Short mmCIF file of C-alpha atoms in Angstrom, two decimals:
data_model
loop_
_atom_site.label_atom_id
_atom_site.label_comp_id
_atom_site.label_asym_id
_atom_site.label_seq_id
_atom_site.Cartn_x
_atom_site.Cartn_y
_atom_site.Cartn_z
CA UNK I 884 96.09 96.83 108.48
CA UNK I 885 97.39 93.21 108.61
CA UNK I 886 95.10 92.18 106.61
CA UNK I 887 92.29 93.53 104.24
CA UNK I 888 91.23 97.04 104.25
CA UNK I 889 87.17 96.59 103.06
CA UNK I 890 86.45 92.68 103.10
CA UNK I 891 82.71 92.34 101.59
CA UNK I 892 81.49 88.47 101.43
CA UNK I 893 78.72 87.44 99.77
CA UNK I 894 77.58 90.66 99.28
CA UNK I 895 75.57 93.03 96.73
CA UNK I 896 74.74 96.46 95.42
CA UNK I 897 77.58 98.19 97.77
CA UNK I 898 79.24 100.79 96.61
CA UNK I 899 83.02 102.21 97.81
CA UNK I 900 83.23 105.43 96.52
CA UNK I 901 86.21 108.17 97.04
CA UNK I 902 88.23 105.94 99.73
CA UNK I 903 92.39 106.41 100.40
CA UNK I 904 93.69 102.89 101.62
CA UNK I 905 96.98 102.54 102.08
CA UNK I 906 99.24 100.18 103.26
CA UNK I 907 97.21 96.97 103.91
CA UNK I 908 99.11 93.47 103.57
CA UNK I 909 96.87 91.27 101.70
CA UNK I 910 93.90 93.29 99.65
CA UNK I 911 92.69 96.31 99.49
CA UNK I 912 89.14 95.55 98.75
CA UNK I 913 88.25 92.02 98.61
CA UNK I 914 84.96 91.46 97.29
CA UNK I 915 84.29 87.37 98.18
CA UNK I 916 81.09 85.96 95.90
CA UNK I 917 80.07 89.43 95.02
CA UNK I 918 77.12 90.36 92.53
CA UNK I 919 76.58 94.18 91.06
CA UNK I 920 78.88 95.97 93.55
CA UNK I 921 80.72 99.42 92.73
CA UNK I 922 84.26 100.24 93.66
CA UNK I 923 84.67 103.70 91.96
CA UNK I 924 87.60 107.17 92.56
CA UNK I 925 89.35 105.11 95.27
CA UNK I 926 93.26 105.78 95.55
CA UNK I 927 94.51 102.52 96.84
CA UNK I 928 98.30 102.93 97.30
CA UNK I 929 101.19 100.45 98.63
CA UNK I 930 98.50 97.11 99.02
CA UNK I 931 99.73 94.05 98.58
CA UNK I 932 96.56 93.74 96.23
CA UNK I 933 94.46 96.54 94.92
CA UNK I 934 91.04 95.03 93.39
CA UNK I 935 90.62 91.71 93.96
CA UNK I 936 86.97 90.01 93.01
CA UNK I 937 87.22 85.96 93.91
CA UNK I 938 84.81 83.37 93.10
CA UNK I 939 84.65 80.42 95.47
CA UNK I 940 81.09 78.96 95.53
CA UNK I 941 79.27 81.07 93.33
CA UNK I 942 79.87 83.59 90.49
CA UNK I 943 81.31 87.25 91.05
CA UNK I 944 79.03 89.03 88.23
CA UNK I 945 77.92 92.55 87.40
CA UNK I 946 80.56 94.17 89.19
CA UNK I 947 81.72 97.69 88.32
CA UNK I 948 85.44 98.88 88.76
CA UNK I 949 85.88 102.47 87.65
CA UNK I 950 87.97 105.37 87.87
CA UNK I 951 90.75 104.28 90.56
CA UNK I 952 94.46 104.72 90.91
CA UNK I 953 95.87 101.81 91.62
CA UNK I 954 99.34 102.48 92.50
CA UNK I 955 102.60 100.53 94.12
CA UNK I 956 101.35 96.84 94.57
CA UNK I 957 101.52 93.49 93.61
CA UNK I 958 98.49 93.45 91.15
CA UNK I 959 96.38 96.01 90.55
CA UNK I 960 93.04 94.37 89.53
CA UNK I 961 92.32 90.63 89.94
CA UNK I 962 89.36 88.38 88.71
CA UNK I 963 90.62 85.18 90.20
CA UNK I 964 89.66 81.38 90.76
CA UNK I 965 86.86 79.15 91.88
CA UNK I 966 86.95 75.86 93.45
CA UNK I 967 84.37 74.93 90.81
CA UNK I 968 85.19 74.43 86.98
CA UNK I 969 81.18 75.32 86.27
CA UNK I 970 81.44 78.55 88.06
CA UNK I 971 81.92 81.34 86.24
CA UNK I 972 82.30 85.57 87.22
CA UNK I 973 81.06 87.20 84.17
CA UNK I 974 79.95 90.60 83.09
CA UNK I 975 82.34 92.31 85.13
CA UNK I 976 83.06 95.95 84.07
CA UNK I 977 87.05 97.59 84.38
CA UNK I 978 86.92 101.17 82.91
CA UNK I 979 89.12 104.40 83.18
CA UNK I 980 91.56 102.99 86.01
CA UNK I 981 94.81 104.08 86.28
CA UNK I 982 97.12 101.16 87.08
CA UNK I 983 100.70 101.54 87.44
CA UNK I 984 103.76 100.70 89.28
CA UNK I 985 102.45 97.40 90.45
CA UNK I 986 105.02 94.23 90.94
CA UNK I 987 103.50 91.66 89.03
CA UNK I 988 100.44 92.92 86.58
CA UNK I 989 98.09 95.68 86.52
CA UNK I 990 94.98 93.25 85.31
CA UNK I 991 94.63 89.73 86.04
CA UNK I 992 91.67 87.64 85.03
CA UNK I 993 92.85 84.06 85.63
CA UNK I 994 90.85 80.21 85.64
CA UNK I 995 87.57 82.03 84.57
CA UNK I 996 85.89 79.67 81.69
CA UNK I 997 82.56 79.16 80.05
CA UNK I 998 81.03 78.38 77.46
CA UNK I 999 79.59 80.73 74.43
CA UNK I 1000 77.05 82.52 75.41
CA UNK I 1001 77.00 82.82 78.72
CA UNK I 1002 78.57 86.22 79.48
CA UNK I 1003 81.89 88.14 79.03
CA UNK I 1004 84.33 90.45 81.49
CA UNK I 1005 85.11 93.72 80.43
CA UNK I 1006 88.88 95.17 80.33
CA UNK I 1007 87.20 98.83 78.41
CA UNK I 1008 87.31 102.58 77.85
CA UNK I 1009 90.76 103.85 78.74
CA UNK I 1010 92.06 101.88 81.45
CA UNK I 1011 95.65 103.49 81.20
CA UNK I 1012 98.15 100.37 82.33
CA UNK I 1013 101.93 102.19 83.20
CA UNK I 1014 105.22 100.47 84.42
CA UNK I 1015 103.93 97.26 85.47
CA UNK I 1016 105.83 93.95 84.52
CA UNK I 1017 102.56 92.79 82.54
CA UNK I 1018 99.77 95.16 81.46
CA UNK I 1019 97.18 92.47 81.29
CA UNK I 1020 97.31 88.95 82.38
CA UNK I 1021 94.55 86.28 81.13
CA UNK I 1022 94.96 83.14 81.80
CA UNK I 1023 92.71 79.94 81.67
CA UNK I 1024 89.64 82.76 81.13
CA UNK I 1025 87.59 82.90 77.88
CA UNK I 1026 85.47 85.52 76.55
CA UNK I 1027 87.41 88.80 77.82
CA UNK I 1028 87.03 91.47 75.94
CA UNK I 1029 89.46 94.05 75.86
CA UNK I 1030 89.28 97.43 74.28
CA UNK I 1031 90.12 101.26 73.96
CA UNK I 1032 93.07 100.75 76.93
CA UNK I 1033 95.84 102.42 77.07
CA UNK I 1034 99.19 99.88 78.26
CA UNK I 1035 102.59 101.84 77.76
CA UNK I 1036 106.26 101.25 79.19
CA UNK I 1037 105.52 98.05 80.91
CA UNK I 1038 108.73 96.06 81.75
CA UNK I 1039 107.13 93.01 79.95
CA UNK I 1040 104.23 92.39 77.61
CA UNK I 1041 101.08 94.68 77.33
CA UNK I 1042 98.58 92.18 77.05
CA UNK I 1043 99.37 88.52 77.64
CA UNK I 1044 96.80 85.94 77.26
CA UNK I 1045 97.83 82.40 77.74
CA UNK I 1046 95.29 79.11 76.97
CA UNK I 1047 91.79 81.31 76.67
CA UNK I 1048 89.71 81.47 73.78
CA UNK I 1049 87.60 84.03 72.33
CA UNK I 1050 89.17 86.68 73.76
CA UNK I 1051 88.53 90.26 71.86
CA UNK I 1052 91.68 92.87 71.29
CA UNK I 1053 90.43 96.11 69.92
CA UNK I 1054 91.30 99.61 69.45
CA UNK I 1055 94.04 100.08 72.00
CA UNK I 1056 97.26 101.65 72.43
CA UNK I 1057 100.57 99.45 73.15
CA UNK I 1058 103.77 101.06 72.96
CA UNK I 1059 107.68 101.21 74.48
CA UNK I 1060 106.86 97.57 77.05
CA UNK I 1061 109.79 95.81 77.02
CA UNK I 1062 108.57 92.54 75.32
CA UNK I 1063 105.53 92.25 73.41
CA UNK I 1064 102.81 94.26 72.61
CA UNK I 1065 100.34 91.00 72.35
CA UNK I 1066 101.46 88.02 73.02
CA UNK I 1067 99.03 84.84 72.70
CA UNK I 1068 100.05 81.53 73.83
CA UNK I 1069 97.67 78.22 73.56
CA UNK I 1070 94.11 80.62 73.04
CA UNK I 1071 92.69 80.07 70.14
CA UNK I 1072 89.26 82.07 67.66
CA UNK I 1073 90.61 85.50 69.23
CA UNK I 1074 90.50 88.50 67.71
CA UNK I 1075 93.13 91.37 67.35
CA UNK I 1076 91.92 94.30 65.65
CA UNK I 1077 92.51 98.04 65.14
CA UNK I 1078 95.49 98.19 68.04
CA UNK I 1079 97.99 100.93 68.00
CA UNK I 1080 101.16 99.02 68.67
CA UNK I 1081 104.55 99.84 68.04
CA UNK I 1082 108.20 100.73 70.06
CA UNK I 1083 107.92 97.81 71.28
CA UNK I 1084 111.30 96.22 72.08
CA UNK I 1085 110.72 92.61 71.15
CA UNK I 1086 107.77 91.74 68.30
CA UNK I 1087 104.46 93.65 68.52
CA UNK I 1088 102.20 90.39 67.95
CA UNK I 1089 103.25 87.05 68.97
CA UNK I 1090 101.18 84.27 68.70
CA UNK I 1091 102.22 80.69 69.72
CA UNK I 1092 100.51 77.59 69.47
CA UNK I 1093 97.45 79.58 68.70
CA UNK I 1094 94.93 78.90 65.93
CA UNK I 1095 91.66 80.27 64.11
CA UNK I 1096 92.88 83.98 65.23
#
């Protein structure tokens, strides 16, 4: 297809389930303004994007992305951009994907901010991240939490998070990326805590210009 293969807008409580899409030039599944959808045991294969959950006027919350292969693309999962600083996509779910082989980043979560308290996205429970140039991208996003993944032999850094706050690194396994097992740039009160890192080729935790971790 030239362009998407599932395009839902505005739209709730659908669920894509066991799909093969292959081959599609923007997304695979674009989910525009989306609230408690599930995209679950899809192979999506050779798509520009696999995942991709965008906020324009509203929030994209409660949505549940589990068990997929996400293989051969630019990005695998993305949590992108509003045209509204006080909108905000939270309580989003990414569990037990396999990710890998994608051109710029398996996991993207990028200009997502709030404040305390009003919800977090969920990067959880064995995601396994493979030879993609960056594991997991946050950017601009605070409150991520990100846990019990597995991000090996990326050609860059597992987990990068650059100008977020509050974001939550526990209990996962980074080894043999290329760069950095964590590397946090400008994002500050973060925790990083029980991660298996090591054969990394550059430093396993790198933290720049980032304070009250």
């Amino acid at each position: 297809n030239v362009r998407q293969g599932i395009n839902i807008f505005s739209g709730s409580y659908t669920i894509i389930n066991n799909n093969t899409i292959q081959a599609n030039l923007v997304h695979s599944i674009l989910l525009s303004v989306p609230d408690n959808n599930t995209i679950s045991n899809n192979l999506l294969d050779n798509n520009d994007n696999g995942v991709d959950v965008l906020s324009i006027m509203s929030g994209s919350d409660y949505n549940n992305i589990t068990r997929n292969v996400i293989v051969n693309g630019s990005t695998g999962i993305q949590i992108n951009w509003s045209r509204s600083s006080t909108i905000k996509s939270v309580w989003n779910n990414i569990s037990g994907n396999n990710i890998t082989g994608n051109s710029i980043a398996g996991i993207i979560i990028s200009n997502i901010s709030f404040s305390a308290g009003n919800g977090t996205n969920y990067i959880q429970s064995n995601n396994q991240i493979t030879f993609n140039p960056i594991g997991i991208y946050i950017n601009y996003s605070n409150f991520t939490n990100i846990s019990s993944n597995i991000i090996n032999f990326n050609t860059g850094d597992a987990i990068r998070i650059e100008s977020s706050n509050n974001t939550f690194v526990i209990g996962n396994t980074l080894a043999e990326n290329t760069r950095y097992g964590i590397f946090l740039s400008k994002s500050n009160t973060s925790l990083l805590d029980a991660n298996t890192i090591r054969g990394n080729i550059q430093y396993g935790i790198l933290l720049n210009q980032s304070y009250e971790n």
